[in-house]
mmCIF file of C-alpha atoms in Angstrom:
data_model
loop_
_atom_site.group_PDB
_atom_site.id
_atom_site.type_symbol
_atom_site.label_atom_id
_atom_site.label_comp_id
_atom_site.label_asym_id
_atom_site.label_seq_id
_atom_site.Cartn_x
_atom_site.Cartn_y
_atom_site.Cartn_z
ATOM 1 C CA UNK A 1 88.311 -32.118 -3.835
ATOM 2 C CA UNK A 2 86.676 -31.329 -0.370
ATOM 3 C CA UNK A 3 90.516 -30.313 1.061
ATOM 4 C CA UNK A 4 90.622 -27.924 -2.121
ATOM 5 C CA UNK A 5 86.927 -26.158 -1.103
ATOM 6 C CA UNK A 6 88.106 -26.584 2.402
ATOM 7 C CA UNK A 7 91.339 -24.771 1.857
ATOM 8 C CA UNK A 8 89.848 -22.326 -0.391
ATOM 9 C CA UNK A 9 87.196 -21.192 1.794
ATOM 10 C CA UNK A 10 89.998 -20.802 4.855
ATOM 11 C CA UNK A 11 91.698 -18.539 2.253
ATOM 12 C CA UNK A 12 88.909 -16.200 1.286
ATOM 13 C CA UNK A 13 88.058 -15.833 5.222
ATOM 14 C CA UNK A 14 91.373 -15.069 6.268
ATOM 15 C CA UNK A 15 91.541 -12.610 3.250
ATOM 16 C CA UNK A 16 88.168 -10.879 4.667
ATOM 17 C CA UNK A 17 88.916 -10.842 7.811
ATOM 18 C CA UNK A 18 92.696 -9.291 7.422
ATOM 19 C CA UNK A 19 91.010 -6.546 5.009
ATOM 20 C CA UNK A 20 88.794 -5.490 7.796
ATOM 21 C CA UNK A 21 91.666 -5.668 10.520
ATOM 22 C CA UNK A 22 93.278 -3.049 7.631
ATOM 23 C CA UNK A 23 90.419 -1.004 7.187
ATOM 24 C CA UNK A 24 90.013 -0.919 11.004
ATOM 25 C CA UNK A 25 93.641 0.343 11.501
ATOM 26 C CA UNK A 26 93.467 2.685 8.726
ATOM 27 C CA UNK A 27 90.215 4.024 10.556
ATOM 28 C CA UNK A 28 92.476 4.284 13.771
ATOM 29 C CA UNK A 29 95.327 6.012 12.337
ATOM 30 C CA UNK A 30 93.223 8.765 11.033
ATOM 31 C CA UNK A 31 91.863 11.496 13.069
ATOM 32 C CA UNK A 32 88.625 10.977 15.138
ATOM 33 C CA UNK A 33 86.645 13.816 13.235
ATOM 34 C CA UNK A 34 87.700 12.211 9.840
ATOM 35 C CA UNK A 35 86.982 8.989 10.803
ATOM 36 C CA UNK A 36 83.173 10.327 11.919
ATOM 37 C CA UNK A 37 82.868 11.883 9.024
ATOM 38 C CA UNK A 38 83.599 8.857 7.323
ATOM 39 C CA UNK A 39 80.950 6.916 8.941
ATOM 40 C CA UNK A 40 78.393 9.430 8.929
ATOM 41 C CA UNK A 41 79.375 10.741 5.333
ATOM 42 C CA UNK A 42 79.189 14.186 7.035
ATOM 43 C CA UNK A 43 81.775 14.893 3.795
ATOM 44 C CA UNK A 44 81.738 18.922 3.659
ATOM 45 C CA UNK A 45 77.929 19.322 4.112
ATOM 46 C CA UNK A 46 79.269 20.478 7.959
ATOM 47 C CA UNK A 47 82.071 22.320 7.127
ATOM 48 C CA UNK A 48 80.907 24.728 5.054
ATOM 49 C CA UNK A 49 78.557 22.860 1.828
ATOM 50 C CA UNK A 50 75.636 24.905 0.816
ATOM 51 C CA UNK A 51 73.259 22.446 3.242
ATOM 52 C CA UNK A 52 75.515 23.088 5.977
ATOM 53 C CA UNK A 53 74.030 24.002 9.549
ATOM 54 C CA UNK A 54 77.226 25.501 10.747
ATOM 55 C CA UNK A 55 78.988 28.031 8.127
ATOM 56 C CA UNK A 56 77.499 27.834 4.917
ATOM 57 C CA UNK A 57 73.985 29.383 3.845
ATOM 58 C CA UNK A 58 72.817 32.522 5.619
ATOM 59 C CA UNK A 59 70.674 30.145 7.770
ATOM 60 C CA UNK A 60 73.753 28.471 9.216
ATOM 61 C CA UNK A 61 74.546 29.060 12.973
ATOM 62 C CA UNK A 62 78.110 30.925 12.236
ATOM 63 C CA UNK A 63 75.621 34.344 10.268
ATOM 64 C CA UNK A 64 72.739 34.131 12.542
ATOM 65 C CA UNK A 65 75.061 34.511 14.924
ATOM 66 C CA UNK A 66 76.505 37.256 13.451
ATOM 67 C CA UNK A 67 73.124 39.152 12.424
ATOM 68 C CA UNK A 68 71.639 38.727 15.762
ATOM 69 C CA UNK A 69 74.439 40.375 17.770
ATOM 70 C CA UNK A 70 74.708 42.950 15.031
ATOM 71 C CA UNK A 71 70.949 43.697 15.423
ATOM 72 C CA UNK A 72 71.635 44.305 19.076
ATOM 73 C CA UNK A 73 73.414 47.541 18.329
ATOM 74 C CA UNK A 74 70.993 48.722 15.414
ATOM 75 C CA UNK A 75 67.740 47.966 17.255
ATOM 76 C CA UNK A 76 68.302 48.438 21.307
ATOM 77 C CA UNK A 77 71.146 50.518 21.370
ATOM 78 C CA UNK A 78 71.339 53.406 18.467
ATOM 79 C CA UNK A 79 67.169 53.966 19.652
ATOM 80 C CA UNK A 80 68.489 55.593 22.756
ATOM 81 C CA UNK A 81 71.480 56.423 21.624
ATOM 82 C CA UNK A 82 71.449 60.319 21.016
ATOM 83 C CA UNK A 83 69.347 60.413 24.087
ATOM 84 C CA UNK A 84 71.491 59.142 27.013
ATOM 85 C CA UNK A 85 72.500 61.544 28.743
ATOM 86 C CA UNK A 86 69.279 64.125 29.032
ATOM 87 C CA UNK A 87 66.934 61.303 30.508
ATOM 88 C CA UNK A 88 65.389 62.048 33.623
ATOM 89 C CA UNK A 89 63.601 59.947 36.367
ATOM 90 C CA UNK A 90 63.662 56.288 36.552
ATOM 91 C CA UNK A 91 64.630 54.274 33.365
ATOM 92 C CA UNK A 92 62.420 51.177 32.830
ATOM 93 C CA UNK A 93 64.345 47.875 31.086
ATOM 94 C CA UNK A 94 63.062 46.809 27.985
ATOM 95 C CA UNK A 95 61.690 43.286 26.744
ATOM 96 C CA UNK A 96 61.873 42.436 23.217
ATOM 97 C CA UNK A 97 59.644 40.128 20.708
ATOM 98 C CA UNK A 98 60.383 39.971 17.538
ATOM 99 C CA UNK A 99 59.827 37.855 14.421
ATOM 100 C CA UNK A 100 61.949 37.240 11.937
ATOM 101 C CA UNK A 101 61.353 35.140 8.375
ATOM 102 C CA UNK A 102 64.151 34.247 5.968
ATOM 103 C CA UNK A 103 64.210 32.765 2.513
ATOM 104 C CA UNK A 104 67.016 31.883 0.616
ATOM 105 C CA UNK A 105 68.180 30.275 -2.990
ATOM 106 C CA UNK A 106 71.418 28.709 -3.048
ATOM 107 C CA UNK A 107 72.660 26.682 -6.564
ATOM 108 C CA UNK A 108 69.382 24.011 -5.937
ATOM 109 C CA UNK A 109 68.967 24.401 -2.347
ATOM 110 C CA UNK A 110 66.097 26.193 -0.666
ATOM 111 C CA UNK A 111 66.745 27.868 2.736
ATOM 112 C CA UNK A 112 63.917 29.012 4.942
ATOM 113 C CA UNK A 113 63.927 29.684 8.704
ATOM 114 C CA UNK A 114 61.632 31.260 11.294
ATOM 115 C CA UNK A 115 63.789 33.190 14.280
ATOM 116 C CA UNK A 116 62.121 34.710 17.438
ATOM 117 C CA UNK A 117 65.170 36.238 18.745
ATOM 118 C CA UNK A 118 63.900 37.296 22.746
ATOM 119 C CA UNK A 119 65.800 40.071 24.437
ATOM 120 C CA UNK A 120 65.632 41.619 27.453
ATOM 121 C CA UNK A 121 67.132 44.929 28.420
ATOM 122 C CA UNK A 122 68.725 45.882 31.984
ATOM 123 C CA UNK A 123 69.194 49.670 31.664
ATOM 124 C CA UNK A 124 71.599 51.342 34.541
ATOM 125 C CA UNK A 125 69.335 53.843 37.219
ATOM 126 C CA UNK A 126 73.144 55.100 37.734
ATOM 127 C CA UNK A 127 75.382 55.488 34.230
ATOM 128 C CA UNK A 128 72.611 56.934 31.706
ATOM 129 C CA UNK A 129 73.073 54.759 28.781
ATOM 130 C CA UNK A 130 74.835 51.343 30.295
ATOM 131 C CA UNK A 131 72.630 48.250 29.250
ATOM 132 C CA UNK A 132 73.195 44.777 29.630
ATOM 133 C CA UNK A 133 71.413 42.952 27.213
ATOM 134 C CA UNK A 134 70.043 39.158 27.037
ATOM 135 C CA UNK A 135 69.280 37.400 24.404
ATOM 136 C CA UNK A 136 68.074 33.843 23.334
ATOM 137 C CA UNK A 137 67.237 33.714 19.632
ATOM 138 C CA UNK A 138 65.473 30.259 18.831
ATOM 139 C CA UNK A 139 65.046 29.018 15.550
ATOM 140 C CA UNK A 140 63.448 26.380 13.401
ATOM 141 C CA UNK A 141 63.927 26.356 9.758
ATOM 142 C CA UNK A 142 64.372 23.814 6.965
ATOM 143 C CA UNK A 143 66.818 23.010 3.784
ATOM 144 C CA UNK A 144 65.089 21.607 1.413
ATOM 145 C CA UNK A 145 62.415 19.335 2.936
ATOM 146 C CA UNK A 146 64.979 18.924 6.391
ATOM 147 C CA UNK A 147 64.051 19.976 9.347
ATOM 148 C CA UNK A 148 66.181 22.219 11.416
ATOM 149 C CA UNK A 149 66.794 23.681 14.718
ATOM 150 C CA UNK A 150 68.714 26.299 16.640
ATOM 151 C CA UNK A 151 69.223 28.374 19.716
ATOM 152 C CA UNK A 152 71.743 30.667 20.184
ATOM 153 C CA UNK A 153 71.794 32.423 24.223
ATOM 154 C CA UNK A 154 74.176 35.297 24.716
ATOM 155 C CA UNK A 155 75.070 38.258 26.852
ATOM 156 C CA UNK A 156 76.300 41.893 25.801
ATOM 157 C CA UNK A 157 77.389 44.941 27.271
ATOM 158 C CA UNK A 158 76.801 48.661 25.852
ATOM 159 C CA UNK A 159 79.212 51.266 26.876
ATOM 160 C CA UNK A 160 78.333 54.902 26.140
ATOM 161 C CA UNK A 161 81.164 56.720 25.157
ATOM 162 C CA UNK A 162 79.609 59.937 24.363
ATOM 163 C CA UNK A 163 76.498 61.035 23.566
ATOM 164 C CA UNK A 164 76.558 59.588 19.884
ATOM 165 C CA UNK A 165 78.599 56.582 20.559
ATOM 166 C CA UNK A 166 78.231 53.542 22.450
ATOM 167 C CA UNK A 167 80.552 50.301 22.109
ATOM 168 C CA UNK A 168 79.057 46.902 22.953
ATOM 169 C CA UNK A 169 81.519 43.999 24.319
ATOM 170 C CA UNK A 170 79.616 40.858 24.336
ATOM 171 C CA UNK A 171 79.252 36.703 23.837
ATOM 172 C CA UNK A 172 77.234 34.191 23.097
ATOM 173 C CA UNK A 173 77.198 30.147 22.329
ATOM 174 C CA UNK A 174 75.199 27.989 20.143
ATOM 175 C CA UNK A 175 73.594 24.974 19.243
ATOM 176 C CA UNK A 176 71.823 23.331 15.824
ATOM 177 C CA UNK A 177 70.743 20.297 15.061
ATOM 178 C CA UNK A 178 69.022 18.502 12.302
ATOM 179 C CA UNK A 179 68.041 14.567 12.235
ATOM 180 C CA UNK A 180 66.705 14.942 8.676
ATOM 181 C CA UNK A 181 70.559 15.927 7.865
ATOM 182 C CA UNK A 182 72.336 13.854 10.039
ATOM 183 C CA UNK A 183 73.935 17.589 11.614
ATOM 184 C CA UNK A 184 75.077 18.773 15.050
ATOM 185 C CA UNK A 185 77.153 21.273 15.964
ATOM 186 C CA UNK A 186 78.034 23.770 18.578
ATOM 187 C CA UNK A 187 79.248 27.140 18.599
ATOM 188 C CA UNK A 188 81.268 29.752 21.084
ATOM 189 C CA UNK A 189 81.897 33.177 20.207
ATOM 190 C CA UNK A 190 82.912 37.171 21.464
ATOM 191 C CA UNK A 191 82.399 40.288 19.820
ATOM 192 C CA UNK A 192 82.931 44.040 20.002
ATOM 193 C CA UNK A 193 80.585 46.182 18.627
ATOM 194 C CA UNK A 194 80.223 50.139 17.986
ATOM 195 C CA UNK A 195 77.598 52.442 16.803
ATOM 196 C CA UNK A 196 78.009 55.533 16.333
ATOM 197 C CA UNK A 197 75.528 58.497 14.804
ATOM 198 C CA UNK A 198 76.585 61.494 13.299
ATOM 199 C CA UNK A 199 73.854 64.485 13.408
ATOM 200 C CA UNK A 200 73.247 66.387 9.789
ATOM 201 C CA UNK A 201 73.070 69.732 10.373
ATOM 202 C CA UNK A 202 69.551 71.401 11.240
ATOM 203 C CA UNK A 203 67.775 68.246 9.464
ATOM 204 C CA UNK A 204 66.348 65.774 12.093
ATOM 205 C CA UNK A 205 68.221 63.472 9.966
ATOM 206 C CA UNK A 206 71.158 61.109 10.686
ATOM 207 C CA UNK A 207 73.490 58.637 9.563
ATOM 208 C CA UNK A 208 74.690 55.662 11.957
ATOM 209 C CA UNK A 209 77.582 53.668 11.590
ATOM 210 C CA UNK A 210 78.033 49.994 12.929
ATOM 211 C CA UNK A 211 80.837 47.875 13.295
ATOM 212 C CA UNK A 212 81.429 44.774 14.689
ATOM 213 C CA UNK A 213 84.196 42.062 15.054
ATOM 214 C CA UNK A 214 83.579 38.974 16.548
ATOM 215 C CA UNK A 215 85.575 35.298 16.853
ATOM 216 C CA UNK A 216 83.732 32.448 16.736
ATOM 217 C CA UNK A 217 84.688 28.770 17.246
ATOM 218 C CA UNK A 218 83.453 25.233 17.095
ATOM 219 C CA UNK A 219 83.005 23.165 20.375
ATOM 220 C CA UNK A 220 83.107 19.563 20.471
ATOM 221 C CA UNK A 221 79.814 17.390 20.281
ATOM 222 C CA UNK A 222 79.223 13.540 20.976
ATOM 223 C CA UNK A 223 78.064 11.679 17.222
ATOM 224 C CA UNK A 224 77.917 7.811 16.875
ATOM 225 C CA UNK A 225 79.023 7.738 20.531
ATOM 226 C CA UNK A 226 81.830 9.414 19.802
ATOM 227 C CA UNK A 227 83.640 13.120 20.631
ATOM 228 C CA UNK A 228 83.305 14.729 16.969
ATOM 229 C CA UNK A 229 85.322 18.701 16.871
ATOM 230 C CA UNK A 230 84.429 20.331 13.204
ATOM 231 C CA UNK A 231 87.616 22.874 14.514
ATOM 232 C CA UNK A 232 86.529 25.622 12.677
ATOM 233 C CA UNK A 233 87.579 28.845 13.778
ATOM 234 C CA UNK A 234 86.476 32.195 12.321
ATOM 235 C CA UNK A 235 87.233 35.676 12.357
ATOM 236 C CA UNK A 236 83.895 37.766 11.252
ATOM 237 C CA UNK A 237 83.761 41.389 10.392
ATOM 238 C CA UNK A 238 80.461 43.338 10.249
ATOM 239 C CA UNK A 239 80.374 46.878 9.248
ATOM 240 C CA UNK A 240 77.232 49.007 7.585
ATOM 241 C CA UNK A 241 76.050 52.304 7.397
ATOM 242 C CA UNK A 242 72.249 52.975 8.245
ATOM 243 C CA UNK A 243 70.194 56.508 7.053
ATOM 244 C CA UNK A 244 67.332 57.577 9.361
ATOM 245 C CA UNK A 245 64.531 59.978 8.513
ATOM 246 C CA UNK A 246 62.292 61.115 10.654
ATOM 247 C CA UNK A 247 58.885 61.427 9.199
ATOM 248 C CA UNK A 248 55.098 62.487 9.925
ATOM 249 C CA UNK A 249 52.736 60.008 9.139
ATOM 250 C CA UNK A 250 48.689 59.879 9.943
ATOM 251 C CA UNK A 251 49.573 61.959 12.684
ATOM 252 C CA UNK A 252 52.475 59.780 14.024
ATOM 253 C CA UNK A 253 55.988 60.881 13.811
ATOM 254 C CA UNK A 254 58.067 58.012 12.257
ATOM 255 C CA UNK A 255 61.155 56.941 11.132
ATOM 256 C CA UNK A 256 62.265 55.324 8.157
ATOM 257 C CA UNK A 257 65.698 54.143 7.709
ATOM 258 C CA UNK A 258 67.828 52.745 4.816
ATOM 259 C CA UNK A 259 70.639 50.595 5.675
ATOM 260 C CA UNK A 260 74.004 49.170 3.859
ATOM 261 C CA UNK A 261 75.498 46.582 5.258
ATOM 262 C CA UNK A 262 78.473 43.649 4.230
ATOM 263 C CA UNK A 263 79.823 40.798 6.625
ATOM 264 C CA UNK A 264 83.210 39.262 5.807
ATOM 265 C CA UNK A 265 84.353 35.811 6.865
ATOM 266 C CA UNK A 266 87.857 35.076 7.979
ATOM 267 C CA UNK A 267 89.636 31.619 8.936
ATOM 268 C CA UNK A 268 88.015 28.137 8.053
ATOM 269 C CA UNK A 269 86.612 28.167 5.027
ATOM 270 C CA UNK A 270 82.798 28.882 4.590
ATOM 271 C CA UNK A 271 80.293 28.811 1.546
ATOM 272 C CA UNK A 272 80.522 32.152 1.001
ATOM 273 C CA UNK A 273 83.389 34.336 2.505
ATOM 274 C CA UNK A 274 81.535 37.835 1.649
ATOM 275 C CA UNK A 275 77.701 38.883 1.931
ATOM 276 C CA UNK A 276 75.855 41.766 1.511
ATOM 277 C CA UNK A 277 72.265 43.471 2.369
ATOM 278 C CA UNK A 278 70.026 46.350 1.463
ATOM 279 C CA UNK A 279 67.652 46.977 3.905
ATOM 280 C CA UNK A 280 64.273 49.447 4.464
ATOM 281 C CA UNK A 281 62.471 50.036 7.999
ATOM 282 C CA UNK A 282 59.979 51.472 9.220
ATOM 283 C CA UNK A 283 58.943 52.161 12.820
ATOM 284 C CA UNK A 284 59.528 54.346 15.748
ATOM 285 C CA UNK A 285 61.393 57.740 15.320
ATOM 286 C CA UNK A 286 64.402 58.245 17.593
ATOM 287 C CA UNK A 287 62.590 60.334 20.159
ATOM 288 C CA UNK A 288 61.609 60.148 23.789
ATOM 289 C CA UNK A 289 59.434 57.779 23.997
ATOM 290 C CA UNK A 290 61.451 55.358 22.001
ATOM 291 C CA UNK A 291 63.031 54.787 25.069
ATOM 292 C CA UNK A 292 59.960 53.493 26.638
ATOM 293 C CA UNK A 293 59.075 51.218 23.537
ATOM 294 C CA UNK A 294 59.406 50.910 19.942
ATOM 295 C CA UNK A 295 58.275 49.212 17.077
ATOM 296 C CA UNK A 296 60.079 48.556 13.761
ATOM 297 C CA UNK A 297 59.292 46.047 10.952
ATOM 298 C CA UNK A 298 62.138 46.135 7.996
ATOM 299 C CA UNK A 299 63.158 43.729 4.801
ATOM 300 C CA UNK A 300 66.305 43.006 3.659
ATOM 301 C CA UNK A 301 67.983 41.675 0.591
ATOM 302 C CA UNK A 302 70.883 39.366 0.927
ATOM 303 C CA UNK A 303 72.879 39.125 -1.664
ATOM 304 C CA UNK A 304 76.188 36.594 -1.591
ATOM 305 C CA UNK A 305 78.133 34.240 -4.575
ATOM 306 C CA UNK A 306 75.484 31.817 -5.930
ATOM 307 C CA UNK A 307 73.095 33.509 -3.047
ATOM 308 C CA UNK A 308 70.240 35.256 -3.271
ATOM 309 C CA UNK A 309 67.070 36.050 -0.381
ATOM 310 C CA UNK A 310 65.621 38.097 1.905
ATOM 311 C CA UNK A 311 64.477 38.627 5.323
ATOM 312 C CA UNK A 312 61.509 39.686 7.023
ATOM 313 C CA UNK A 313 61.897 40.922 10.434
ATOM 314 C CA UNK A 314 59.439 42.102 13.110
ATOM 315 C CA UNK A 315 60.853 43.991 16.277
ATOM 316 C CA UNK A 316 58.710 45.134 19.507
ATOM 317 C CA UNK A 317 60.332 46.313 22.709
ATOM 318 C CA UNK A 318 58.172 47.742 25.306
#
């Protein structure tokens, strides 16, 4: 009877420990990011799920991205845009602060962030118009009741062409992170971007028209001790058309400005491969002084599939 529990027991071991040599070589035949996301039960949550820190909600790293180079050419650029080549004497750079608040409703989850996205201006003495612009957005926001956390550095060029059109070359790279959702990721990306304004007639008014196309790819971070690559690779398109009015108001001359405004996702799959905003500002009127500083607050509505939100934003250059 004892050689029968004796040999039995041998059995069950060996049978336990051969299933974990063939769960182990299973794990080693697959590839390393689907054996991570195995152990970490990342799942789809970081390649695109509505909690997703990387393409999904219009929190994620891949459209902040997006909107924050796209608010380069709106905000810095297009407010000295008709302007750039009747300046005279010496051109000062610009520092920006601004504030932006986002909240968002996506089929259960709740979105919120808080961005201060810093710029800072370099304006050419020589070429009326040239700018290079830096920027470090930094971001803290939450999904659900997780914390969340971003920054996202990058570097553009503006390029007058003419007096009412200016195209804007730049890049950037990025970085989130959330402990609450077991998330990292990091992000490289380039762009081209153009704004151009068309003058109606006698009216002080105008229409602008932004584009922008950027790619944007994953880059590999270290999870569980390991090199983890989400390899997604996107192909973004930004385009919107923006109304401005010049206005008189308690003896200030204003401007307010209605704008129109869809991005499109290409490539890897993301939560939502459309999205689209309707936007109202208020703030400094395209003048002279503008190019000294301005100040514009504005609210958007984003509307997507199974999104809906808006977004507060706060801009002061001086």
């Amino acid at each position: 009877m004892r050689r029968l529990m004796c040999l039995a027991l041998t059995l069950c071991l060996g049978a336990t420990a051969s299933k974990a040599l063939a769960t182990d070589a299973a794990l080693s035949l697959l590839p390393i990011e689907a054996e991570l996301q195995a152990l970490l039960g990342l799942g789809d949550e970081l390649l695109g799920g509505a909690s997703s820190l990387l393409a999904g909600n219009p929190g994620s790293l891949l459209t902040q991205t997006v909107d924050n180079t796209f608010a380069l050419v709106l905000d810095t650029s297009l407010e000295q845009l008709n302007l750039v080549f009747d300046e005279v004497g010496d051109i000062p750079n610009l520092f920006g602060l601004s504030f932006t608040v986002g909240e968002f409703e996506t089929n259960g989850v709740k979105i919120s962030y808080v961005t201060l996205p810093l710029t800072y201006t370099f304006r050419s003495q020589r070429i009326l118009g040239r700018q290079w612009i830096l920027s470090m957005p930094l971001t803290q926001g939450e999904v659900n009741d997780a914390k969340t956390y971003s920054i996202q550095p990058g570097l553009a060029l503006r390029l007058p062409v003419s007096a009412n059109w200016a195209i804007t070359p730049g890049m950037s790279v990025g970085y989130v992170k959330s402990s609450d959702l077991d998330q990292e990721a990091e992000q490289a990306g380039v762009s081209v971007s153009s704004a151009y304004r068309i003058p109606l007639g006698s009216t002080p008014n105008s229409i602008y028209i932004g584009n922008l196309v950027g790619y944007y790819k994953t880059l590999k971070v270290t999870l569980a001790g390991k090199e983890f690559d989400p390899n997604m690779a996107n192909t973004v398109f930004r385009n919107g058309l923006l109304y401005s009015m010049p206005m008189a108001f308690a003896h200030e001359l204003l401007s307010v400005e209605l704008s129109l405004v869809n991005t499109l996702f290409k490539g890897t799959d993301t939560y939502t491969r459309s999205q689209n905003e309707l936007a109202v500002s208020v703030g400094s009127t395209r003048r002279h002084m503008a190019q000294l500083s301005f100040l514009r607050v504005g609210l958007a509505v984003i509307q997507a599939e199974d999104i809906r939100g808006f977004r507060l934003n706060f801009g002061y250059y001086f």
